[in-house]
PDB file of C-alpha atoms and ligand atoms in Angstrom:
ATOM      1  CA  MET A   1      27.972 -46.902  13.998  1.00 49.00           C
ATOM      2  CA  ALA A   2      31.857 -46.756  15.246  1.00 48.00           C
ATOM      3  CA  SER A   3      33.144 -43.292  15.388  1.00 61.00           C
ATOM      4  CA  LEU A   4      35.267 -42.305  12.394  1.00 61.00           C
ATOM      5  CA  PHE A   5      37.186 -40.116  14.631  1.00 75.00           C
ATOM      6  CA  LYS A   6      39.595 -42.184  16.457  1.00 76.00           C
ATOM      7  CA  ASP A   7      42.829 -40.986  15.134  1.00 80.00           C
ATOM      8  CA  PRO A   8      43.595 -37.741  17.094  1.00 74.00           C
ATOM      9  CA  SER A   9      46.385 -36.718  14.100  1.00 77.00           C
ATOM     10  CA  LYS A  10      43.462 -36.617  11.872  1.00 80.00           C
ATOM     11  CA  LEU A  11      40.991 -34.685  13.841  1.00 87.00           C
ATOM     12  CA  SER A  12      42.247 -31.070  13.209  1.00 89.00           C
ATOM     13  CA  VAL A  13      45.213 -29.356  11.770  1.00 90.00           C
ATOM     14  CA  TYR A  14      45.204 -26.762  14.338  1.00 96.00           C
ATOM     15  CA  ARG A  15      47.173 -26.608  17.215  1.00 94.00           C
ATOM     16  CA  ASP A  16      46.240 -23.906  19.675  1.00 96.00           C
ATOM     17  CA  ARG A  17      49.419 -22.318  20.797  1.00 95.00           C
ATOM     18  CA  ARG A  18      47.849 -20.956  24.083  1.00 96.00           C
ATOM     19  CA  PHE A  19      46.954 -24.702  25.249  1.00 97.00           C
ATOM     20  CA  GLN A  20      49.033 -25.391  28.484  1.00 95.00           C
ATOM     21  CA  GLY A  21      49.611 -29.307  28.298  1.00 96.00           C
ATOM     22  CA  THR A  22      51.363 -31.845  26.443  1.00 95.00           C
ATOM     23  CA  GLN A  23      50.591 -32.950  22.934  1.00 93.00           C
ATOM     24  CA  ASP A  24      49.007 -36.181  24.439  1.00 93.00           C
ATOM     25  CA  GLU A  25      46.767 -34.118  26.530  1.00 95.00           C
ATOM     26  CA  PHE A  26      45.930 -31.736  23.654  1.00 95.00           C
ATOM     27  CA  GLU A  27      44.891 -34.715  21.359  1.00 93.00           C
ATOM     28  CA  HIS A  28      42.819 -36.189  24.220  1.00 94.00           C
ATOM     29  CA  ALA A  29      41.048 -33.165  24.978  1.00 95.00           C
ATOM     30  CA  LEU A  30      40.265 -33.229  20.979  1.00 95.00           C
ATOM     31  CA  LEU A  31      38.753 -36.742  21.118  1.00 94.00           C
ATOM     32  CA  SER A  32      36.636 -36.288  23.868  1.00 95.00           C
ATOM     33  CA  SER A  33      35.537 -32.558  23.764  1.00 96.00           C
ATOM     34  CA  THR A  34      31.921 -31.482  22.696  1.00 98.00           C
ATOM     35  CA  THR A  35      33.219 -28.217  21.293  1.00 98.00           C
ATOM     36  CA  VAL A  36      33.482 -27.086  17.770  1.00 98.00           C
ATOM     37  CA  TYR A  37      35.153 -24.140  16.422  1.00 98.00           C
ATOM     38  CA  VAL A  38      33.519 -22.337  13.315  1.00 98.00           C
ATOM     39  CA  GLY A  39      35.806 -20.432  11.310  1.00 98.00           C
ATOM     40  CA  ASN A  40      35.571 -18.340   7.773  1.00 98.00           C
ATOM     41  CA  MET A  41      32.093 -16.532   9.139  1.00 98.00           C
ATOM     42  CA  SER A  42      31.009 -13.295   7.783  1.00 98.00           C
ATOM     43  CA  PHE A  43      31.413 -10.741  10.860  1.00 98.00           C
ATOM     44  CA  TYR A  44      27.739 -10.128  10.017  1.00 98.00           C
ATOM     45  CA  THR A  45      26.352 -13.659  10.896  1.00 98.00           C
ATOM     46  CA  THR A  46      24.449 -13.576  13.966  1.00 98.00           C
ATOM     47  CA  GLU A  47      24.146 -15.881  17.092  1.00 98.00           C
ATOM     48  CA  GLU A  48      20.644 -16.766  16.061  1.00 98.00           C
ATOM     49  CA  GLN A  49      21.768 -17.815  12.596  1.00 98.00           C
ATOM     50  CA  VAL A  50      24.666 -20.113  13.895  1.00 98.00           C
ATOM     51  CA  TYR A  51      22.162 -21.566  16.348  1.00 98.00           C
ATOM     52  CA  GLU A  52      19.608 -22.294  13.377  1.00 98.00           C
ATOM     53  CA  LEU A  53      22.188 -24.045  11.376  1.00 98.00           C
ATOM     54  CA  PHE A  54      24.095 -25.920  14.122  1.00 98.00           C
ATOM     55  CA  SER A  55      20.910 -27.472  15.777  1.00 98.00           C
ATOM     56  CA  ARG A  56      20.394 -29.539  12.953  1.00 98.00           C
ATOM     57  CA  ALA A  57      23.573 -31.652  14.437  1.00 98.00           C
ATOM     58  CA  GLY A  58      22.120 -31.620  17.899  1.00 98.00           C
ATOM     59  CA  GLU A  59      21.188 -29.871  21.021  1.00 98.00           C
ATOM     60  CA  ILE A  60      23.211 -26.969  21.616  1.00 98.00           C
ATOM     61  CA  LYS A  61      24.415 -26.137  25.337  1.00 98.00           C
ATOM     62  CA  LYS A  62      26.035 -22.786  24.338  1.00 98.00           C
ATOM     63  CA  ILE A  63      27.271 -20.480  21.629  1.00 98.00           C
ATOM     64  CA  ILE A  64      30.225 -18.211  22.124  1.00 98.00           C
ATOM     65  CA  MET A  65      30.655 -15.371  19.450  1.00 98.00           C
ATOM     66  CA  GLY A  66      34.078 -14.479  18.498  1.00 98.00           C
ATOM     67  CA  LEU A  67      34.842 -10.807  19.123  1.00 98.00           C
ATOM     68  CA  ASP A  68      37.207  -8.100  18.273  1.00 98.00           C
ATOM     69  CA  LYS A  69      39.164  -7.381  21.514  1.00 98.00           C
ATOM     70  CA  ASN A  70      38.960  -3.811  20.587  1.00 97.00           C
ATOM     71  CA  SER A  71      35.637  -3.097  19.210  1.00 97.00           C
ATOM     72  CA  LYS A  72      33.535  -6.058  20.931  1.00 98.00           C
ATOM     73  CA  THR A  73      32.179  -6.822  17.469  1.00 98.00           C
ATOM     74  CA  PRO A  74      31.927 -10.347  15.861  1.00 98.00           C
ATOM     75  CA  CYS A  75      35.185 -10.971  13.979  1.00 98.00           C
ATOM     76  CA  GLY A  76      34.333 -14.197  11.977  1.00 98.00           C
ATOM     77  CA  PHE A  77      34.431 -17.021  14.694  1.00 98.00           C
ATOM     78  CA  CYS A  78      32.569 -18.825  17.302  1.00 98.00           C
ATOM     79  CA  PHE A  79      32.491 -21.839  19.614  1.00 98.00           C
ATOM     80  CA  VAL A  80      29.474 -24.207  19.792  1.00 98.00           C
ATOM     81  CA  LEU A  81      29.277 -26.008  22.554  1.00 98.00           C
ATOM     82  CA  TYR A  82      26.771 -29.434  22.315  1.00 98.00           C
ATOM     83  CA  TYR A  83      26.181 -31.795  25.055  1.00 98.00           C
ATOM     84  CA  SER A  84      26.901 -34.945  23.477  1.00 97.00           C
ATOM     85  CA  ARG A  85      30.064 -36.253  21.441  1.00 97.00           C
ATOM     86  CA  GLU A  86      27.989 -37.927  18.733  1.00 97.00           C
ATOM     87  CA  ASP A  87      26.208 -34.329  17.869  1.00 98.00           C
ATOM     88  CA  THR A  88      29.935 -32.588  18.064  1.00 98.00           C
ATOM     89  CA  GLU A  89      31.112 -35.145  15.590  1.00 96.00           C
ATOM     90  CA  ASP A  90      27.970 -34.873  13.416  1.00 97.00           C
ATOM     91  CA  ALA A  91      28.447 -30.981  13.311  1.00 98.00           C
ATOM     92  CA  VAL A  92      32.079 -31.681  11.884  1.00 97.00           C
ATOM     93  CA  LYS A  93      31.084 -34.432   9.450  1.00 96.00           C
ATOM     94  CA  PHE A  94      27.888 -32.604   7.975  1.00 97.00           C
ATOM     95  CA  ILE A  95      28.097 -29.026   8.402  1.00 98.00           C
ATOM     96  CA  SER A  96      31.402 -28.139   7.787  1.00 97.00           C
ATOM     97  CA  GLY A  97      31.886 -26.720   4.200  1.00 97.00           C
ATOM     98  CA  THR A  98      28.156 -25.626   3.971  1.00 97.00           C
ATOM     99  CA  ILE A  99      27.026 -22.464   3.119  1.00 98.00           C
ATOM    100  CA  LEU A 100      26.145 -19.715   5.818  1.00 98.00           C
ATOM    101  CA  ASP A 101      25.772 -15.983   4.642  1.00 97.00           C
ATOM    102  CA  ASP A 102      27.051 -16.992   1.325  1.00 96.00           C
ATOM    103  CA  ARG A 103      30.235 -18.292   2.626  1.00 97.00           C
ATOM    104  CA  PRO A 104      31.672 -21.710   2.985  1.00 98.00           C
ATOM    105  CA  ILE A 105      32.127 -22.190   6.955  1.00 98.00           C
ATOM    106  CA  ARG A 106      34.818 -24.439   8.314  1.00 98.00           C
ATOM    107  CA  VAL A 107      34.066 -26.579  11.464  1.00 98.00           C
ATOM    108  CA  ASP A 108      36.903 -27.751  13.394  1.00 97.00           C
ATOM    109  CA  PHE A 109      37.321 -30.032  16.692  1.00 97.00           C
ATOM    110  CA  ASP A 110      38.254 -27.865  19.627  1.00 98.00           C
ATOM    111  CA  TRP A 111      39.854 -28.750  22.739  1.00 97.00           C
ATOM    112  CA  GLY A 112      37.578 -26.955  24.791  1.00 97.00           C
ATOM    113  CA  PHE A 113      36.275 -23.396  25.619  1.00 98.00           C
ATOM    114  CA  GLN A 114      37.875 -21.307  28.278  1.00 97.00           C
ATOM    115  CA  ASP A 115      37.313 -17.494  29.241  1.00 98.00           C
ATOM    116  CA  GLY A 116      39.447 -15.360  26.982  1.00 98.00           C
ATOM    117  CA  ARG A 117      39.489 -17.678  23.870  1.00 98.00           C
ATOM    118  CA  GLN A 118      36.501 -15.501  22.404  1.00 98.00           C
ATOM    119  CA  TRP A 119      38.813 -12.853  21.805  1.00 98.00           C
ATOM    120  CA  GLY A 120      40.570 -12.266  18.396  1.00 98.00           C
ATOM    121  CA  ARG A 121      44.343 -12.603  19.104  1.00 98.00           C
ATOM    122  CA  GLY A 122      45.624 -10.352  16.078  1.00 96.00           C
ATOM    123  CA  ARG A 123      47.453  -7.152  16.932  1.00 94.00           C
ATOM    124  CA  SER A 124      44.576  -5.032  15.461  1.00 93.00           C
ATOM    125  CA  GLY A 125      41.964  -6.799  17.672  1.00 97.00           C
ATOM    126  CA  GLY A 126      40.231  -9.143  15.176  1.00 97.00           C
ATOM    127  CA  GLN A 127      41.579 -12.846  14.009  1.00 98.00           C
ATOM    128  CA  VAL A 128      45.376 -13.553  13.142  1.00 97.00           C
ATOM    129  CA  ARG A 129      44.117 -14.433   9.599  1.00 95.00           C
ATOM    130  CA  ASP A 130      42.634 -11.175   9.028  1.00 96.00           C
ATOM    131  CA  GLU A 131      45.926  -9.244   9.612  1.00 94.00           C
ATOM    132  CA  TYR A 132      47.605 -10.968   7.132  1.00 93.00           C
ATOM    133  CA  ARG A 133      44.959 -11.206   4.249  1.00 95.00           C
ATOM    134  CA  THR A 134      45.735  -9.577   1.100  1.00 95.00           C
ATOM    135  CA  ASP A 135      42.119 -10.267  -0.645  1.00 96.00           C
ATOM    136  CA  TYR A 136      39.055  -7.834  -0.753  1.00 96.00           C
ATOM    137  CA  ASP A 137      36.456  -9.661   1.691  1.00 97.00           C
ATOM    138  CA  PRO A 138      33.347  -7.505   2.232  1.00 96.00           C
ATOM    139  CA  GLY A 139      31.999 -10.115   4.711  1.00 97.00           C
ATOM    140  CA  ARG A 140      35.172  -9.719   6.607  1.00 97.00           C
ATOM    141  CA  GLY A 141      35.991  -5.965   6.854  1.00 94.00           C
ATOM    142  CA  GLY A 142      37.378  -5.403   3.179  1.00 95.00           C
ATOM    143  CA  TYR A 143      41.007  -5.839   2.615  1.00 94.00           C
ATOM    144  CA  GLY A 144      43.464  -7.468   5.445  1.00 91.00           C
ATOM    145  CA  LYS A 145      44.166  -5.355   8.493  1.00 87.00           C
ATOM    146  CA  LEU A 146      47.998  -4.895   7.468  1.00 85.00           C
ATOM    147  CA  VAL A 147      47.019  -4.091   3.576  1.00 88.00           C
ATOM    148  CA  GLN A 148      44.284  -1.403   5.074  1.00 87.00           C
ATOM    149  CA  LYS A 149      47.532   0.354   6.736  1.00 82.00           C
ATOM    150  CA  GLU A 150      49.579   0.602   3.844  1.00 79.00           C
TER     151      GLU A 150
HETATM  152  N1  GTA B   1      39.772 -25.311  17.210  1.00 65.89           N
HETATM  153  O1  GTA B   1      41.504 -23.596  13.333  1.00 65.89           O
HETATM  154  C1  GTA B   1      40.990 -23.325  14.296  1.00 65.89           C
HETATM  155  C2  GTA B   1      41.129 -22.233  14.985  1.00 65.89           C
HETATM  156  N2  GTA B   1      41.809 -20.882  14.511  1.00 65.89           N
HETATM  157  C3  GTA B   1      42.255 -20.256  13.306  1.00 65.89           C
HETATM  158  C4  GTA B   1      41.313 -19.886  15.756  1.00 65.89           C
HETATM  159  N3  GTA B   1      41.037 -20.767  16.834  1.00 65.89           N
HETATM  160  C5  GTA B   1      40.515 -22.212  16.321  1.00 65.89           C
HETATM  161  N4  GTA B   1      40.319 -23.166  17.037  1.00 65.89           N
HETATM  162  C6  GTA B   1      40.221 -24.340  16.419  1.00 65.89           C
HETATM  163  N5  GTA B   1      40.507 -24.495  15.360  1.00 65.89           N
HETATM  164  O2  GTA B   1      40.604 -19.155  20.705  1.00 65.89           O
HETATM  165  C7  GTA B   1      40.602 -20.058  18.035  1.00 65.89           C
HETATM  166  C8  GTA B   1      41.974 -19.892  18.908  1.00 65.89           C
HETATM  167  C9  GTA B   1      41.441 -18.429  19.562  1.00 65.89           C
HETATM  168  C10 GTA B   1      40.515 -17.806  18.649  1.00 65.89           C
HETATM  169  C11 GTA B   1      40.868 -16.673  18.000  1.00 65.89           C
HETATM  170  O3  GTA B   1      39.690 -18.921  17.832  1.00 65.89           O
HETATM  171  O4  GTA B   1      42.138 -20.641  19.577  1.00 65.89           O
HETATM  172  P1  GTA B   1      42.981 -16.108  16.134  1.00 65.89           P
HETATM  173  O5  GTA B   1      42.600 -17.094  14.823  1.00 65.89           O
HETATM  174  O6  GTA B   1      42.968 -14.717  16.390  1.00 65.89           O
HETATM  175  O7  GTA B   1      44.512 -16.512  16.559  1.00 65.89           O
HETATM  176  O8  GTA B   1      42.152 -17.109  17.397  1.00 65.89           O
HETATM  177  P2  GTA B   1      45.274 -17.986  16.311  1.00 65.89           P
HETATM  178  O9  GTA B   1      44.328 -19.017  15.948  1.00 65.89           O
HETATM  179  O10 GTA B   1      46.227 -18.099  17.634  1.00 65.89           O
HETATM  180  O11 GTA B   1      46.102 -17.803  15.159  1.00 65.89           O
HETATM  181  P3  GTA B   1      47.317 -18.356  14.507  1.00 65.89           P
HETATM  182  O12 GTA B   1      47.200 -19.946  15.002  1.00 65.89           O
HETATM  183  O13 GTA B   1      48.604 -17.770  15.021  1.00 65.89           O
HETATM  184  O14 GTA B   1      47.291 -18.337  12.872  1.00 65.89           O
HETATM  185  C12 GTA B   1      46.108 -18.456  12.197  1.00 65.89           C
HETATM  186  C13 GTA B   1      46.314 -18.589  10.836  1.00 65.89           C
HETATM  187  O15 GTA B   1      46.925 -17.121  10.542  1.00 65.89           O
HETATM  188  C14 GTA B   1      47.602 -19.240  10.574  1.00 65.89           C
HETATM  189  O16 GTA B   1      47.405 -20.696  10.039  1.00 65.89           O
HETATM  190  C15 GTA B   1      47.835 -18.422   9.078  1.00 65.89           C
HETATM  191  O17 GTA B   1      46.886 -19.143   7.829  1.00 65.89           O
HETATM  192  C16 GTA B   1      47.849 -17.150   9.486  1.00 65.89           C
HETATM  193  N6  GTA B   1      49.091 -16.525   9.893  1.00 65.89           N
HETATM  194  C17 GTA B   1      49.551 -16.444  11.247  1.00 65.89           C
HETATM  195  N7  GTA B   1      50.963 -15.796  11.133  1.00 65.89           N
HETATM  196  C18 GTA B   1      51.104 -15.502   9.767  1.00 65.89           C
HETATM  197  C19 GTA B   1      52.195 -14.751   9.053  1.00 65.89           C
HETATM  198  N8  GTA B   1      53.249 -14.180   9.887  1.00 65.89           N
HETATM  199  N9  GTA B   1      52.265 -14.682   7.591  1.00 65.89           N
HETATM  200  C20 GTA B   1      51.099 -15.306   7.070  1.00 65.89           C
HETATM  201  N10 GTA B   1      49.876 -15.529   7.580  1.00 65.89           N
HETATM  202  C21 GTA B   1      49.762 -15.771   8.983  1.00 65.89           C
END
């Protein structure tokens, strides 16, 4: 079956500000990469749970848990590296939106893991989006970091 993922502009709405290259290079990486980013995870979800769910799309080469850069504990995202592009596309098609630890996870194409990308980039150590969140989310540390400081 022909790939549904040919138009790079439709692959991902996320643009990594730290990608060092042109927009063309970024799009080429998204089209050929065998890495997915998984977002909206609970801080309590383990690598074993990620392994079990994501192996339904294909054989996994490696999982890298996203960590708070201060506490070094999981902060709600990870990268899953596959061997094949077809399996990578299946993970985006079939696993995105499914429930893991009571939460709908988001599976996004990623341009490729590099050392350093496992750390949250927020000022408090976790993900940027958890700094600005104003809701109470028990699976992700309660209130957002800025609200907690008030
Ligand atoms: N492939 O969607 C993604 C994705 N995200 C969200 C993070 N990563 C992703 N990769 C893919 N797709 O390696 C990767 C990053 C990095 C790691 C941790 O996860 O490439 P991070 O989440 O801590 O920081 O990254 P990132 O991605 O640099 O954050 P960004 O883009 O500034 O902001 C993310 C969201 O935070 C925004 O979309 C917005 O919802 C919210 N936000 C940012 N600034 C504000 C603000 N001033 N006010 C309100 N909300 C804000």
